[in-house]
């Protein structure tokens, strides 16, 4: 065997070992446990799931994910990221998971991995409490309705408006901005998920009221989002197991009741809408 042949064999062997090592280490859950932390992204302007109270992060999402991280045995690191930057940032590895409540859709399932549902996400409508003209969802025909940009609720509102014969849809960076315009009379209604709007009306009944019925469109769910690759499967399974345990011991129920005022039993497996 020549020196050249020996060197080539050594290099090939080293490359093979590196590939094996890379495969062995390509496990997101193992990496998270080794780091001792889960780096998350959410938009902290999505009451009651995510909010800043005098600069302190709180909400239903935080309470749920604190418990999930505890079950996994690591510390959560929470980052306030604009909604439109969250999924692109996840794809390029800026964080481990998006914990903003993301509506599960068939389109998103092709691109991302979802956890089991964390809440009902069925799109609904809220109006000014003083507005007696609008009662049922179809009354928004010809009206101006606000909604957060880039959300599944935005797409459902667009489709529903078209089915009615026309609705002017105004997009907002955050739901707080839409609520402010509704309170100021610049909008006729705001579309969002039922939990968000229920919380809003519960805390500001003098300003806002739900339509009756509030919901339109097909039932849907919120979940958290991971990258769609084999490396993420162990992490997804750990979250699924944690949620199942928290559901069984009553922690999920207690957190829902704290923030939403009621409990909705949710599927314990990822759901395709």
PDB file of N, CA and C in Angstrom, residues 202-259:
ATOM      1  N   UNK A 202     -64.162  39.790  28.626  1.00  0.00           N
ATOM      2  CA  UNK A 202     -64.233  39.531  30.066  1.00  0.00           C
ATOM      3  C   UNK A 202     -63.601  40.667  30.865  1.00  0.00           C
ATOM      4  N   UNK A 203     -62.495  41.211  30.354  1.00  0.00           N
ATOM      5  CA  UNK A 203     -61.765  42.246  31.082  1.00  0.00           C
ATOM      6  C   UNK A 203     -62.180  43.670  30.721  1.00  0.00           C
ATOM      7  N   UNK A 204     -62.870  43.847  29.576  1.00  0.00           N
ATOM      8  CA  UNK A 204     -63.286  45.195  29.170  1.00  0.00           C
ATOM      9  C   UNK A 204     -64.731  45.177  28.644  1.00  0.00           C
ATOM     10  N   UNK A 205     -65.674  44.704  29.450  1.00  0.00           N
ATOM     11  CA  UNK A 205     -67.063  44.568  28.984  1.00  0.00           C
ATOM     12  C   UNK A 205     -67.735  45.899  28.678  1.00  0.00           C
ATOM     13  N   UNK A 206     -67.218  46.964  29.245  1.00  0.00           N
ATOM     14  CA  UNK A 206     -67.799  48.279  28.969  1.00  0.00           C
ATOM     15  C   UNK A 206     -67.424  48.786  27.584  1.00  0.00           C
ATOM     16  N   UNK A 207     -66.386  48.191  26.974  1.00  0.00           N
ATOM     17  CA  UNK A 207     -65.885  48.649  25.680  1.00  0.00           C
ATOM     18  C   UNK A 207     -66.180  47.682  24.547  1.00  0.00           C
ATOM     19  N   UNK A 208     -66.107  46.372  24.822  1.00  0.00           N
ATOM     20  CA  UNK A 208     -66.222  45.372  23.760  1.00  0.00           C
ATOM     21  C   UNK A 208     -67.308  44.336  24.067  1.00  0.00           C
ATOM     22  N   UNK A 209     -67.839  43.739  22.991  1.00  0.00           N
ATOM     23  CA  UNK A 209     -68.835  42.672  23.130  1.00  0.00           C
ATOM     24  C   UNK A 209     -68.649  41.667  21.992  1.00  0.00           C
ATOM     25  N   UNK A 210     -68.896  40.414  22.273  1.00  0.00           N
ATOM     26  CA  UNK A 210     -68.822  39.379  21.254  1.00  0.00           C
ATOM     27  C   UNK A 210     -70.080  39.394  20.392  1.00  0.00           C
ATOM     28  N   UNK A 211     -69.918  39.006  19.125  1.00  0.00           N
ATOM     29  CA  UNK A 211     -71.089  38.753  18.289  1.00  0.00           C
ATOM     30  C   UNK A 211     -71.804  37.522  18.855  1.00  0.00           C
ATOM     31  N   UNK A 212     -73.065  37.334  18.482  1.00  0.00           N
ATOM     32  CA  UNK A 212     -73.825  36.172  18.950  1.00  0.00           C
ATOM     33  C   UNK A 212     -74.502  35.496  17.759  1.00  0.00           C
ATOM     34  N   UNK A 213     -73.964  34.322  17.310  1.00  0.00           N
ATOM     35  CA  UNK A 213     -72.769  33.659  17.820  1.00  0.00           C
ATOM     36  C   UNK A 213     -71.503  34.397  17.376  1.00  0.00           C
ATOM     37  N   UNK A 214     -70.421  34.179  18.098  1.00  0.00           N
ATOM     38  CA  UNK A 214     -69.175  34.876  17.777  1.00  0.00           C
ATOM     39  C   UNK A 214     -68.382  34.159  16.690  1.00  0.00           C
ATOM     40  N   UNK A 215     -68.449  32.832  16.657  1.00  0.00           N
ATOM     41  CA  UNK A 215     -67.591  32.041  15.776  1.00  0.00           C
ATOM     42  C   UNK A 215     -68.152  31.917  14.367  1.00  0.00           C
ATOM     43  N   UNK A 216     -67.240  31.799  13.409  1.00  0.00           N
ATOM     44  CA  UNK A 216     -67.619  31.426  12.050  1.00  0.00           C
ATOM     45  C   UNK A 216     -66.485  30.582  11.470  1.00  0.00           C
ATOM     46  N   UNK A 217     -66.773  29.844  10.413  1.00  0.00           N
ATOM     47  CA  UNK A 217     -65.740  28.986   9.829  1.00  0.00           C
ATOM     48  C   UNK A 217     -65.629  27.675  10.573  1.00  0.00           C
ATOM     49  N   UNK A 218     -64.692  26.845  10.117  1.00  0.00           N
ATOM     50  CA  UNK A 218     -64.540  25.513  10.707  1.00  0.00           C
ATOM     51  C   UNK A 218     -63.721  25.575  11.995  1.00  0.00           C
ATOM     52  N   UNK A 219     -63.958  24.621  12.920  1.00  0.00           N
ATOM     53  CA  UNK A 219     -63.173  24.583  14.165  1.00  0.00           C
ATOM     54  C   UNK A 219     -61.679  24.422  13.867  1.00  0.00           C
ATOM     55  N   UNK A 220     -60.852  25.076  14.660  1.00  0.00           N
ATOM     56  CA  UNK A 220     -59.402  24.970  14.476  1.00  0.00           C
ATOM     57  C   UNK A 220     -58.718  25.066  15.831  1.00  0.00           C
ATOM     58  N   UNK A 221     -57.397  24.777  15.845  1.00  0.00           N
ATOM     59  CA  UNK A 221     -56.646  24.738  17.096  1.00  0.00           C
ATOM     60  C   UNK A 221     -55.347  25.523  16.988  1.00  0.00           C
ATOM     61  N   UNK A 222     -54.894  26.007  18.142  1.00  0.00           N
ATOM     62  CA  UNK A 222     -53.556  26.580  18.285  1.00  0.00           C
ATOM     63  C   UNK A 222     -52.596  25.493  18.746  1.00  0.00           C
ATOM     64  N   UNK A 223     -51.362  25.568  18.275  1.00  0.00           N
ATOM     65  CA  UNK A 223     -50.308  24.667  18.754  1.00  0.00           C
ATOM     66  C   UNK A 223     -48.977  25.409  18.660  1.00  0.00           C
ATOM     67  N   UNK A 224     -47.913  24.760  19.172  1.00  0.00           N
ATOM     68  CA  UNK A 224     -46.565  25.316  19.042  1.00  0.00           C
ATOM     69  C   UNK A 224     -45.878  24.681  17.843  1.00  0.00           C
ATOM     70  N   UNK A 225     -44.816  25.321  17.353  1.00  0.00           N
ATOM     71  CA  UNK A 225     -44.217  24.924  16.078  1.00  0.00           C
ATOM     72  C   UNK A 225     -42.721  24.614  16.205  1.00  0.00           C
ATOM     73  N   UNK A 226     -42.323  23.490  15.597  1.00  0.00           N
ATOM     74  CA  UNK A 226     -40.928  23.086  15.529  1.00  0.00           C
ATOM     75  C   UNK A 226     -40.531  22.956  14.066  1.00  0.00           C
ATOM     76  N   UNK A 227     -39.224  22.870  13.827  1.00  0.00           N
ATOM     77  CA  UNK A 227     -38.756  22.628  12.469  1.00  0.00           C
ATOM     78  C   UNK A 227     -39.191  21.238  12.002  1.00  0.00           C
ATOM     79  N   UNK A 228     -39.402  21.101  10.715  1.00  0.00           N
ATOM     80  CA  UNK A 228     -39.849  19.830  10.162  1.00  0.00           C
ATOM     81  C   UNK A 228     -38.631  19.034   9.682  1.00  0.00           C
ATOM     82  N   UNK A 229     -38.035  18.281  10.596  1.00  0.00           N
ATOM     83  CA  UNK A 229     -36.915  17.398  10.254  1.00  0.00           C
ATOM     84  C   UNK A 229     -36.845  16.277  11.276  1.00  0.00           C
ATOM     85  N   UNK A 230     -36.071  15.254  10.958  1.00  0.00           N
ATOM     86  CA  UNK A 230     -35.972  14.092  11.849  1.00  0.00           C
ATOM     87  C   UNK A 230     -35.375  14.461  13.200  1.00  0.00           C
ATOM     88  N   UNK A 231     -34.518  15.480  13.217  1.00  0.00           N
ATOM     89  CA  UNK A 231     -33.852  15.873  14.458  1.00  0.00           C
ATOM     90  C   UNK A 231     -34.842  16.387  15.506  1.00  0.00           C
ATOM     91  N   UNK A 232     -36.000  16.892  15.064  1.00  0.00           N
ATOM     92  CA  UNK A 232     -36.962  17.501  15.971  1.00  0.00           C
ATOM     93  C   UNK A 232     -37.941  16.503  16.583  1.00  0.00           C
ATOM     94  N   UNK A 233     -37.958  15.276  16.093  1.00  0.00           N
ATOM     95  CA  UNK A 233     -38.977  14.331  16.530  1.00  0.00           C
ATOM     96  C   UNK A 233     -38.894  14.028  18.019  1.00  0.00           C
ATOM     97  N   UNK A 234     -37.693  13.851  18.542  1.00  0.00           N
ATOM     98  CA  UNK A 234     -37.557  13.548  19.972  1.00  0.00           C
ATOM     99  C   UNK A 234     -38.045  14.720  20.828  1.00  0.00           C
ATOM    100  N   UNK A 235     -37.793  15.939  20.365  1.00  0.00           N
ATOM    101  CA  UNK A 235     -38.239  17.139  21.079  1.00  0.00           C
ATOM    102  C   UNK A 235     -39.766  17.227  21.056  1.00  0.00           C
ATOM    103  N   UNK A 236     -40.347  16.990  19.872  1.00  0.00           N
ATOM    104  CA  UNK A 236     -41.812  17.012  19.757  1.00  0.00           C
ATOM    105  C   UNK A 236     -42.437  15.978  20.684  1.00  0.00           C
ATOM    106  N   UNK A 237     -41.862  14.783  20.725  1.00  0.00           N
ATOM    107  CA  UNK A 237     -42.415  13.715  21.559  1.00  0.00           C
ATOM    108  C   UNK A 237     -42.315  14.082  23.037  1.00  0.00           C
ATOM    109  N   UNK A 238     -41.229  14.719  23.436  1.00  0.00           N
ATOM    110  CA  UNK A 238     -41.074  15.134  24.836  1.00  0.00           C
ATOM    111  C   UNK A 238     -42.141  16.152  25.214  1.00  0.00           C
ATOM    112  N   UNK A 239     -42.458  17.075  24.311  1.00  0.00           N
ATOM    113  CA  UNK A 239     -43.501  18.060  24.576  1.00  0.00           C
ATOM    114  C   UNK A 239     -44.866  17.378  24.641  1.00  0.00           C
ATOM    115  N   UNK A 240     -45.111  16.463  23.727  1.00  0.00           N
ATOM    116  CA  UNK A 240     -46.378  15.714  23.726  1.00  0.00           C
ATOM    117  C   UNK A 240     -46.567  14.962  25.040  1.00  0.00           C
ATOM    118  N   UNK A 241     -45.524  14.306  25.493  1.00  0.00           N
ATOM    119  CA  UNK A 241     -45.594  13.561  26.757  1.00  0.00           C
ATOM    120  C   UNK A 241     -45.845  14.505  27.933  1.00  0.00           C
ATOM    121  N   UNK A 242     -45.190  15.653  27.920  1.00  0.00           N
ATOM    122  CA  UNK A 242     -45.359  16.619  29.008  1.00  0.00           C
ATOM    123  C   UNK A 242     -46.792  17.143  29.047  1.00  0.00           C
ATOM    124  N   UNK A 243     -47.356  17.475  27.875  1.00  0.00           N
ATOM    125  CA  UNK A 243     -48.728  17.978  27.822  1.00  0.00           C
ATOM    126  C   UNK A 243     -49.714  16.917  28.287  1.00  0.00           C
ATOM    127  N   UNK A 244     -49.480  15.665  27.906  1.00  0.00           N
ATOM    128  CA  UNK A 244     -50.361  14.571  28.340  1.00  0.00           C
ATOM    129  C   UNK A 244     -50.336  14.432  29.869  1.00  0.00           C
ATOM    130  N   UNK A 245     -49.146  14.527  30.441  1.00  0.00           N
ATOM    131  CA  UNK A 245     -49.012  14.425  31.896  1.00  0.00           C
ATOM    132  C   UNK A 245     -49.687  15.601  32.589  1.00  0.00           C
ATOM    133  N   UNK A 246     -49.507  16.794  32.050  1.00  0.00           N
ATOM    134  CA  UNK A 246     -50.101  18.000  32.631  1.00  0.00           C
ATOM    135  C   UNK A 246     -51.624  17.993  32.509  1.00  0.00           C
ATOM    136  N   UNK A 247     -52.127  17.381  31.432  1.00  0.00           N
ATOM    137  CA  UNK A 247     -53.578  17.251  31.269  1.00  0.00           C
ATOM    138  C   UNK A 247     -54.137  16.285  32.306  1.00  0.00           C
ATOM    139  N   UNK A 248     -53.445  15.167  32.480  1.00  0.00           N
ATOM    140  CA  UNK A 248     -53.908  14.141  33.422  1.00  0.00           C
ATOM    141  C   UNK A 248     -53.898  14.630  34.866  1.00  0.00           C
ATOM    142  N   UNK A 249     -52.893  15.429  35.243  1.00  0.00           N
ATOM    143  CA  UNK A 249     -52.807  15.850  36.653  1.00  0.00           C
ATOM    144  C   UNK A 249     -53.513  17.187  36.934  1.00  0.00           C
ATOM    145  N   UNK A 250     -54.163  17.753  35.908  1.00  0.00           N
ATOM    146  CA  UNK A 250     -54.984  18.947  36.126  1.00  0.00           C
ATOM    147  C   UNK A 250     -54.311  20.277  35.911  1.00  0.00           C
ATOM    148  N   UNK A 251     -53.029  20.284  35.571  1.00  0.00           N
ATOM    149  CA  UNK A 251     -52.344  21.559  35.386  1.00  0.00           C
ATOM    150  C   UNK A 251     -52.866  22.335  34.178  1.00  0.00           C
ATOM    151  N   UNK A 252     -53.160  21.634  33.080  1.00  0.00           N
ATOM    152  CA  UNK A 252     -53.690  22.309  31.893  1.00  0.00           C
ATOM    153  C   UNK A 252     -55.042  22.943  32.207  1.00  0.00           C
ATOM    154  N   UNK A 253     -55.893  22.225  32.900  1.00  0.00           N
ATOM    155  CA  UNK A 253     -57.213  22.742  33.277  1.00  0.00           C
ATOM    156  C   UNK A 253     -57.080  24.000  34.140  1.00  0.00           C
ATOM    157  N   UNK A 254     -56.191  23.940  35.129  1.00  0.00           N
ATOM    158  CA  UNK A 254     -56.005  25.078  36.032  1.00  0.00           C
ATOM    159  C   UNK A 254     -55.495  26.305  35.281  1.00  0.00           C
ATOM    160  N   UNK A 255     -54.591  26.105  34.334  1.00  0.00           N
ATOM    161  CA  UNK A 255     -54.034  27.227  33.572  1.00  0.00           C
ATOM    162  C   UNK A 255     -55.085  27.818  32.640  1.00  0.00           C
ATOM    163  N   UNK A 256     -55.862  26.963  31.979  1.00  0.00           N
ATOM    164  CA  UNK A 256     -56.943  27.465  31.121  1.00  0.00           C
ATOM    165  C   UNK A 256     -57.947  28.286  31.924  1.00  0.00           C
ATOM    166  N   UNK A 257     -58.360  27.763  33.058  1.00  0.00           N
ATOM    167  CA  UNK A 257     -59.356  28.458  33.868  1.00  0.00           C
ATOM    168  C   UNK A 257     -58.822  29.784  34.402  1.00  0.00           C
ATOM    169  N   UNK A 258     -57.528  29.816  34.713  1.00  0.00           N
ATOM    170  CA  UNK A 258     -56.911  31.053  35.192  1.00  0.00           C
ATOM    171  C   UNK A 258     -56.991  32.152  34.139  1.00  0.00           C
ATOM    172  N   UNK A 259     -56.700  31.806  32.889  1.00  0.00           N
ATOM    173  CA  UNK A 259     -56.583  32.820  31.851  1.00  0.00           C
ATOM    174  C   UNK A 259     -57.837  32.981  30.996  1.00  0.00           C
TER     175      UNK A 259
END
